[in-house]
């Protein structure tokens, strides 16, 4: 859940983590769910295709409308599921976390308490992505400029939080969700339009929460009280403090497992629409404080909407790329999509907890080209330009920077100048091939974004 709104920060600021179901009616069995829609992502039977009037994705057709802004390059990423590719660094992180939860949290009969869902279709409704998480209709996280819409009612999920309510509604009290999420964003070494999140949810009954508390039978989960910085109006302070303790203890142990003993952790109060109180965890790594996840006590309105009226719970969200980049010293987020064996073979380990440090490949020289244009009078978004660059140049672009912004003193027209750094991950680019790509970007910007070139 928390993967939710954190998504509005940076791709890697694990807020993007707690950030901000492929099936329509979760009353269907989870078995049917897993063996139908989700299998399509790995089947050659279906391909993702964009036509002039519809988008074909995961075997379904979505009619285009004024909201449609998903590109063919983004569609080509759907179904890659890097987190499920054995020995991929994202798979290693996922497996380490999953193994930790399986071993440390077990039910009465020794079976794992948390179930894991890592193959849910990334296509969701806007209601699942926003409304189910109590995100208001006018919230900035809904903007077309920040999301990939198939049409006005369907989109590529912006966070794994989109599946929280449906999984709880199906009767689950403890689960992890792992998957690819999609956000339109800037272009640099730590931002990519597709990244991967893990969501965790845990619900408690009154008996489960107070079982080890003296005279716990006299305590209550709910009350009609005041809303304070420390609790919701429907929660008792005793219940919230125990849920908060469980949440922070669970996540502290997880980070200790990933980073080793002696890890320094601090908690920062923050805000999310779907949790209160809410926190971000920061860890001290190599002398710096780094944000790694977001979490909080779930809003009772969200829990109630899933039919779990007699329960209270917590949720967290983290970004797999961020953890992998920190743990393995991976300097560029594009590397996760590399098929270069020199990169991938470094993560062929004999055991998932084996220590790995990425050894840099020889860095090929960059080629830099600038592009300047006058903006149209209205309707221009920087993310539109970044998306256009990505769609044309793909992973050949390492970074795009707005280096100059000028307003004409008489006409008040605004001009932007962007510096585009091209660098191939596996070979040296020639100026001739970059010149062709750059000219295509210039021409497409004029045609699609209605800018006036200053080329």
Coordinates of C-alpha atoms in Angstrom, one line a residue:
X1 CA 0.0 0.0 0.0
X2 CA 2.4 2.5 1.0
X3 CA 4.1 1.9 -2.2
X4 CA 1.3 4.2 -3.2
X5 CA 1.8 7.9 -2.8
X6 CA 5.4 7.6 -2.2
X7 CA 5.4 7.0 -5.9
X8 CA 5.0 10.7 -6.2
X9 CA 8.5 11.3 -5.0
X10 CA 11.2 9.6 -6.9
X11 CA 11.4 6.2 -8.6
X12 CA 13.9 5.1 -6.0
X13 CA 12.9 7.1 -2.9
X14 CA 11.1 4.3 -1.4
X15 CA 8.4 6.3 -0.9
X16 CA 7.8 5.6 -4.4
X17 CA 7.9 2.4 -2.7
X18 CA 4.9 2.6 -0.3
X19 CA 3.6 4.3 -3.2
X20 CA 1.6 5.4 -4.2
X21 CA -5.9 -7.3 -9.4
X22 CA -6.2 -8.2 -12.6
X23 CA -9.5 -9.9 -11.7
X24 CA -12.7 -7.9 -11.5
X25 CA -14.3 -9.8 -8.7
X26 CA -11.8 -11.1 -6.1
X27 CA -14.5 -13.5 -4.9
X28 CA -13.1 -15.8 -7.5
X29 CA -10.6 -18.2 -6.1
X30 CA -7.0 -17.2 -6.0
X31 CA -6.2 -20.4 -7.7
X32 CA -8.3 -19.5 -10.7
X33 CA -6.8 -16.0 -10.6
X34 CA -3.3 -17.2 -10.8
X35 CA -3.8 -19.7 -13.6
X36 CA -5.7 -17.5 -15.9
X37 CA -5.1 -13.8 -16.4
X38 CA -1.6 -13.8 -14.9
X39 CA -0.3 -16.5 -17.1
X40 CA -1.0 -14.4 -20.1
X41 CA 2.0 -12.2 -19.3
X42 CA 4.3 -15.2 -20.0
X43 CA 2.5 -16.6 -22.9
X44 CA 3.5 -16.2 -26.5
X45 CA -0.2 -16.3 -27.3
X46 CA -0.6 -12.7 -26.5
X47 CA 1.4 -9.7 -27.6
X48 CA 1.1 -6.1 -26.5
X49 CA 0.1 -3.9 -29.5
X50 CA -0.9 -0.3 -29.9
X51 CA -3.2 0.6 -32.8
X52 CA -4.9 3.8 -33.8
X53 CA -8.1 3.0 -32.0
X54 CA -7.1 0.5 -29.2
X55 CA -4.4 -0.9 -27.0
X56 CA -4.0 -4.7 -26.8
X57 CA -2.5 -5.8 -23.6
X58 CA -2.4 -9.1 -21.7
X59 CA -4.9 -10.5 -24.3
X60 CA -7.4 -7.7 -23.8
X61 CA -8.4 -4.7 -25.9
X62 CA -8.7 -1.3 -24.4
X63 CA -10.3 1.4 -26.6
X64 CA -8.3 4.6 -26.8
X65 CA -9.7 7.9 -25.6
X66 CA -8.4 11.4 -24.6
X67 CA -6.6 9.8 -21.6
X68 CA -4.6 7.3 -23.6
X69 CA -0.9 8.1 -23.3
X70 CA 0.9 4.7 -23.0
X71 CA 3.7 4.3 -25.6
X72 CA 4.8 1.3 -27.5
X73 CA 8.1 1.3 -25.7
X74 CA 6.4 1.1 -22.4
X75 CA 4.1 -1.7 -23.7
X76 CA 7.2 -3.6 -24.7
X77 CA 8.2 -3.7 -21.0
X78 CA 5.0 -5.2 -19.8
X79 CA 5.4 -8.9 -19.0
X80 CA 9.2 -8.8 -18.7
X81 CA 8.8 -9.4 -14.9
X82 CA 12.5 -8.9 -14.1
X83 CA 11.7 -9.7 -10.4
X84 CA 10.9 -13.3 -11.5
X85 CA 13.9 -13.9 -13.7
X86 CA 16.2 -16.2 -11.8
X87 CA 19.5 -14.7 -10.7
X88 CA 18.5 -11.2 -11.8
X89 CA 19.5 -8.7 -9.0
X90 CA 15.8 -7.8 -8.5
X91 CA 14.9 -11.5 -8.2
X92 CA 17.7 -11.9 -5.6
X93 CA 16.3 -9.0 -3.5
X94 CA 12.8 -10.4 -3.8
X95 CA 13.8 -13.9 -2.8
X96 CA 15.9 -12.7 0.2
X97 CA 12.9 -10.8 1.5
X98 CA 10.5 -13.6 0.8
X99 CA 12.8 -16.1 2.5
X100 CA 13.0 -13.9 5.6
X101 CA 9.3 -13.6 5.9
X102 CA 8.8 -17.3 5.4
X103 CA 11.3 -18.3 8.1
X104 CA 10.4 -15.7 10.7
X105 CA 6.6 -15.5 10.5
X106 CA 4.8 -18.8 10.7
X107 CA 1.3 -19.8 11.6
X108 CA 0.0 -22.2 14.2
X109 CA 0.8 -25.3 12.1
X110 CA 4.3 -24.1 11.0
X111 CA 3.2 -22.8 7.6
X112 CA 4.3 -19.4 6.4
X113 CA 2.0 -16.6 7.7
X114 CA 2.6 -14.4 4.7
X115 CA 1.5 -15.4 1.2
X116 CA 3.3 -13.9 -1.8
X117 CA 1.8 -12.7 -5.0
X118 CA 4.5 -11.8 -7.6
X119 CA 2.7 -12.3 -10.9
X120 CA -0.4 -10.1 -10.8
X121 CA -1.2 -8.3 -14.1
X122 CA -0.1 -4.6 -13.9
X123 CA -3.3 -3.5 -15.7
X124 CA -5.7 -2.0 -13.1
X125 CA -8.7 0.3 -13.0
X126 CA -8.3 3.9 -12.0
X127 CA -10.6 3.0 -9.1
X128 CA -8.2 0.3 -7.9
X129 CA -5.2 2.6 -8.3
X130 CA -6.6 5.7 -6.6
X131 CA -10.1 5.5 -5.1
X132 CA -9.6 2.2 -3.3
X133 CA -6.7 4.0 -1.5
X134 CA -8.8 7.0 -0.5
X135 CA -6.9 9.2 -2.9
X136 CA -9.2 12.2 -3.7
X137 CA -10.4 12.9 -7.2
X138 CA -8.4 16.1 -7.5
X139 CA -5.1 14.7 -6.0
X140 CA -2.1 15.6 -8.1
X141 CA -1.0 11.9 -8.2
X142 CA -3.8 11.2 -10.8
X143 CA -2.3 13.6 -13.4
X144 CA -1.9 12.3 -17.0
X145 CA 1.6 13.8 -16.8
X146 CA 2.6 11.3 -14.1
X147 CA 0.8 8.1 -15.1
X148 CA 0.4 5.7 -18.1
X149 CA -3.3 5.5 -19.0
X150 CA -4.8 3.0 -21.3
X151 CA -7.9 5.0 -21.3
X152 CA -10.0 7.0 -18.7
X153 CA -10.9 3.9 -16.7
X154 CA -7.8 1.6 -17.0
X155 CA -4.1 2.2 -16.5
X156 CA -0.8 0.6 -15.8
X157 CA -0.5 0.5 -12.0
X158 CA 1.5 3.3 -10.4
X159 CA 2.0 1.3 -7.3
X160 CA 1.5 -2.2 -5.9
X161 CA -0.9 -0.6 -3.4
X162 CA -3.6 -0.9 -6.1
X163 CA -4.1 -4.6 -5.1
X164 CA -4.4 -4.1 -1.3
X165 CA -8.2 -3.9 -0.9
X166 CA -8.9 -6.8 -3.3
X167 CA -6.5 -9.1 -1.6
X168 CA -7.9 -8.2 1.8
X169 CA -11.4 -8.7 0.4
X170 CA -10.5 -12.2 -0.7
X171 CA -9.8 -13.1 3.0
X172 CA -6.0 -12.6 3.3
X173 CA -4.7 -11.1 6.5
X174 CA -0.9 -11.2 5.8
X175 CA 0.6 -10.9 2.3
X176 CA 3.4 -9.5 0.1
X177 CA 2.8 -8.2 -3.4
X178 CA 5.7 -7.8 -5.8
X179 CA 5.5 -6.4 -9.3
X180 CA 6.4 -3.9 -12.0
X181 CA 4.9 -0.4 -11.6
X182 CA 4.8 2.5 -14.1
X183 CA 5.4 6.2 -13.7
X184 CA 6.2 9.0 -16.1
X185 CA 9.3 10.7 -14.8
X186 CA 12.5 12.5 -15.5
X187 CA 15.5 10.8 -17.1
X188 CA 18.7 10.2 -15.1
X189 CA 20.6 7.4 -13.5
X190 CA 18.0 6.7 -10.7
X191 CA 14.7 7.2 -12.6
X192 CA 13.1 4.8 -15.1
X193 CA 9.4 4.7 -16.2
X194 CA 9.2 1.0 -15.1
X195 CA 10.4 -0.1 -11.7
X196 CA 9.5 -2.7 -9.2
X197 CA 7.9 -2.6 -5.7
X198 CA 7.1 -4.9 -2.9
X199 CA 4.0 -4.3 -0.8
X200 CA 3.4 -5.8 2.6
X201 CA 0.1 -5.9 4.7
X202 CA -0.7 -7.4 8.1
X203 CA -4.1 -7.4 9.8
X204 CA -4.8 -8.3 13.4
X205 CA -7.9 -9.4 15.3
X206 CA -8.4 -8.2 18.9
X207 CA -7.2 -11.6 20.2
X208 CA -4.1 -11.6 18.0
X209 CA -3.0 -8.1 18.9
X210 CA -3.6 -8.3 22.7
X211 CA -2.8 -12.0 23.3
X212 CA 0.5 -11.3 25.1
X213 CA -0.8 -8.2 26.9
X214 CA -1.7 -8.5 30.6
X215 CA -5.4 -8.1 31.0
X216 CA -5.6 -7.9 27.2
X217 CA -9.1 -9.1 27.2
X218 CA -10.2 -5.8 28.7
X219 CA -8.6 -3.8 25.9
X220 CA -10.3 -2.8 22.6
X221 CA -9.3 -2.1 19.0
X222 CA -11.8 0.6 18.4
X223 CA -13.4 3.7 20.0
X224 CA -15.2 6.9 19.0
X225 CA -12.4 9.3 19.9
X226 CA -10.4 12.2 18.6
X227 CA -8.2 12.2 15.5
X228 CA -4.7 13.1 16.7
X229 CA -1.2 13.1 15.2
X230 CA -0.7 9.7 16.8
X231 CA -4.0 7.9 15.9
X232 CA -7.2 7.7 13.9
X233 CA -10.5 8.6 15.6
X234 CA -11.7 5.0 15.3
X235 CA -8.6 3.4 16.9
X236 CA -7.7 3.2 20.6
X237 CA -4.2 4.4 21.5
X238 CA -3.3 1.0 23.0
X239 CA -4.1 -0.8 19.7
X240 CA -2.3 1.8 17.5
X241 CA 0.9 1.6 19.7
X242 CA 0.9 -2.2 19.4
X243 CA 0.4 -2.2 15.6
X244 CA 3.1 0.5 15.3
X245 CA 5.5 -1.6 17.4
X246 CA 4.8 -4.7 15.3
X247 CA 5.3 -2.7 12.0
X248 CA 8.6 -1.1 13.1
X249 CA 10.0 -4.3 14.6
X250 CA 9.1 -6.3 11.5
X251 CA 10.8 -3.8 9.2
X252 CA 13.8 -3.2 11.4
X253 CA 14.5 -7.0 11.4
X254 CA 14.0 -7.1 7.6
X255 CA 16.6 -4.4 7.0
X256 CA 19.0 -6.0 9.5
X257 CA 18.7 -9.2 7.5
X258 CA 19.5 -7.4 4.3
X259 CA 22.2 -5.1 5.4
X260 CA 23.7 -6.9 8.4
X261 CA 23.9 -6.4 12.1
X262 CA 24.6 -3.0 13.6
X263 CA 22.5 -1.1 11.0
X264 CA 21.4 2.4 12.2
X265 CA 17.8 3.1 11.6
X266 CA 15.6 6.2 12.1
X267 CA 11.9 6.9 11.6
X268 CA 10.5 10.0 10.0
X269 CA 6.9 11.1 10.4
X270 CA 5.2 11.7 7.1
X271 CA 1.7 11.7 5.4
X272 CA -0.1 9.2 3.1
X273 CA -3.9 9.3 2.4
X274 CA -4.2 5.6 3.2
X275 CA -2.3 5.3 6.5
X276 CA -2.2 7.2 9.8
X277 CA 0.2 7.5 11.5
X278 CA 2.7 7.2 8.7
X279 CA 6.4 6.8 8.7
X280 CA 9.4 6.6 6.4
X281 CA 12.4 4.5 7.3
X282 CA 15.9 5.8 6.8
X283 CA 19.1 3.7 7.2
X284 CA 22.6 4.9 7.7
X285 CA 24.7 3.4 4.9
X286 CA 28.3 4.3 4.1
X287 CA 27.9 7.4 6.2
X288 CA 24.7 8.7 4.6
X289 CA 21.0 8.5 5.7
X290 CA 19.0 6.9 2.9
X291 CA 15.2 6.6 2.7
X292 CA 14.3 3.0 1.9
X293 CA 10.6 2.5 2.5
X294 CA 7.3 4.0 3.6
X295 CA 4.8 2.5 6.0
X296 CA 2.0 3.1 8.5
X297 CA -1.1 2.0 10.3
X298 CA -3.8 1.4 7.6
X299 CA -6.7 3.8 7.5
X300 CA -9.7 2.0 9.0
X301 CA -11.9 3.2 6.2
X302 CA -9.8 1.2 3.7
X303 CA -9.8 -1.9 5.9
X304 CA -13.5 -1.7 6.3
X305 CA -14.0 -1.3 2.6
X306 CA -12.4 -4.7 2.2
X307 CA -14.9 -6.3 4.7
X308 CA -12.4 -6.6 7.6
X309 CA -14.4 -4.4 10.0
X310 CA -13.1 -6.3 13.1
X311 CA -9.5 -6.0 12.2
X312 CA -6.7 -3.4 12.4
X313 CA -3.5 -3.5 10.4
X314 CA -0.3 -2.0 9.0
X315 CA 1.2 -1.8 5.5
X316 CA 4.6 -0.9 4.0
X317 CA 6.0 -0.5 0.5
X318 CA 9.6 -0.5 -0.8
X319 CA 11.3 -0.3 -4.1
X320 CA 13.4 -3.2 -5.2
X321 CA 15.7 -1.1 -7.5
X322 CA 16.6 1.2 -4.7
X323 CA 17.6 -1.6 -2.4
X324 CA 19.5 -3.4 -5.1
X325 CA 21.4 -0.3 -6.1
X326 CA 22.4 0.3 -2.5
X327 CA 23.2 -3.3 -1.7
X328 CA 25.0 -4.2 -4.9
X329 CA 26.6 -0.8 -5.8
X330 CA 24.7 -0.6 -9.1
X331 CA 25.2 2.9 -10.4
X332 CA 22.6 3.2 -13.2
X333 CA 19.0 2.0 -13.1
X334 CA 19.1 1.2 -16.8
X335 CA 21.5 -1.7 -16.0
X336 CA 18.5 -3.7 -14.6
X337 CA 17.2 -4.0 -18.2
X338 CA 20.6 -5.0 -19.6
X339 CA 21.0 -8.4 -21.3
X340 CA 24.8 -8.1 -21.3
X341 CA 26.2 -11.3 -19.7
X342 CA 29.0 -9.3 -18.1
X343 CA 26.3 -7.7 -15.9
X344 CA 24.0 -10.6 -15.4
X345 CA 26.6 -13.2 -14.6
X346 CA 27.7 -11.2 -11.6
X347 CA 24.5 -12.3 -9.9
X348 CA 24.8 -16.0 -10.5
X349 CA 25.2 -16.9 -6.8
X350 CA 25.2 -20.3 -5.0
X351 CA 22.9 -18.9 -2.3
X352 CA 20.6 -16.0 -2.3
X353 CA 22.2 -14.5 0.8
X354 CA 25.7 -14.5 -0.8
X355 CA 27.3 -11.1 -0.8
X356 CA 27.5 -9.5 -4.2
X357 CA 29.2 -6.3 -5.3
X358 CA 28.7 -5.1 -8.9
X359 CA 32.0 -4.7 -10.8
X360 CA 31.5 -1.9 -13.3
X361 CA 31.8 -2.6 -17.0
X362 CA 34.1 -0.3 -18.9
X363 CA 32.1 2.9 -19.3
X364 CA 31.7 3.9 -22.9
X365 CA 32.1 7.6 -23.8
X366 CA 28.9 9.7 -23.8
X367 CA 27.7 11.9 -26.7
X368 CA 25.9 15.1 -25.8
X369 CA 23.5 17.1 -27.9
X370 CA 21.3 20.0 -26.9
X371 CA 17.8 20.8 -28.1
X372 CA 16.0 24.2 -27.7
X373 CA 12.4 25.1 -28.5
X374 CA 9.6 27.6 -27.8
X375 CA 6.8 26.1 -25.7
X376 CA 3.2 26.1 -26.9
X377 CA 0.9 28.6 -25.1
X378 CA -0.6 25.7 -23.2
X379 CA -0.6 22.0 -22.7
X380 CA 3.1 21.4 -22.4
X381 CA 4.5 19.0 -19.7
X382 CA 8.1 18.2 -19.2
X383 CA 7.2 14.6 -18.6
X384 CA 5.7 14.6 -22.2
X385 CA 9.1 15.6 -23.5
X386 CA 10.9 13.0 -21.4
X387 CA 8.5 10.3 -22.6
X388 CA 9.0 11.3 -26.2
X389 CA 12.8 11.0 -25.8
X390 CA 12.4 7.6 -24.1
X391 CA 10.1 6.4 -26.8
X392 CA 12.5 7.3 -29.6
X393 CA 15.9 6.7 -28.1
X394 CA 15.1 4.1 -25.4
X395 CA 17.9 3.2 -23.1
X396 CA 20.5 5.0 -25.3
X397 CA 19.7 8.1 -23.3
X398 CA 21.4 8.3 -20.0
X399 CA 20.2 11.7 -18.8
X400 CA 18.1 14.6 -19.9
X401 CA 18.6 18.0 -18.1
X402 CA 16.8 21.3 -18.5
X403 CA 19.9 23.6 -18.7
X404 CA 18.2 26.8 -19.6
X405 CA 14.8 28.5 -19.4
X406 CA 14.2 31.8 -21.1
X407 CA 11.2 34.1 -21.2
X408 CA 11.1 36.6 -24.1
X409 CA 10.8 40.1 -22.6
X410 CA 8.2 41.3 -25.1
X411 CA 6.2 38.2 -26.2
X412 CA 6.5 36.4 -22.8
X413 CA 7.0 33.2 -24.8
X414 CA 9.0 30.6 -22.9
X415 CA 12.0 28.7 -24.4
X416 CA 13.5 25.5 -22.9
X417 CA 16.9 24.1 -23.7
X418 CA 17.6 20.5 -22.8
X419 CA 20.9 18.7 -22.7
X420 CA 20.6 15.0 -23.8
X421 CA 23.4 12.6 -22.9
X422 CA 23.5 9.5 -25.0
X423 CA 25.5 6.5 -23.9
X424 CA 25.1 2.9 -24.9
X425 CA 25.5 0.4 -22.0
X426 CA 27.4 -2.1 -24.1
X427 CA 29.3 -0.3 -26.9
X428 CA 30.5 3.0 -28.2
X429 CA 28.0 5.1 -30.0
X430 CA 28.9 7.0 -33.2
X431 CA 28.0 10.6 -33.7
X432 CA 26.3 9.7 -37.0
X433 CA 23.8 7.3 -35.4
X434 CA 23.1 9.7 -32.5
X435 CA 22.6 12.6 -35.0
X436 CA 19.8 10.5 -36.7
X437 CA 18.1 9.8 -33.3
X438 CA 18.5 13.4 -32.2
X439 CA 16.9 14.8 -35.4
X440 CA 14.0 12.4 -34.9
X441 CA 13.5 13.8 -31.4
X442 CA 13.5 17.3 -32.8
X443 CA 11.0 16.6 -35.5
X444 CA 8.8 14.6 -33.2
X445 CA 8.8 17.3 -30.6
X446 CA 7.5 19.8 -33.1
X447 CA 4.9 17.4 -34.5
X448 CA 3.6 15.8 -31.2
X449 CA 4.2 18.5 -28.6
X450 CA 3.5 21.5 -30.8
X451 CA 6.7 23.3 -29.8
X452 CA 8.5 25.6 -32.2
X453 CA 12.1 24.5 -32.8
X454 CA 15.1 26.6 -32.3
X455 CA 17.4 24.0 -33.9

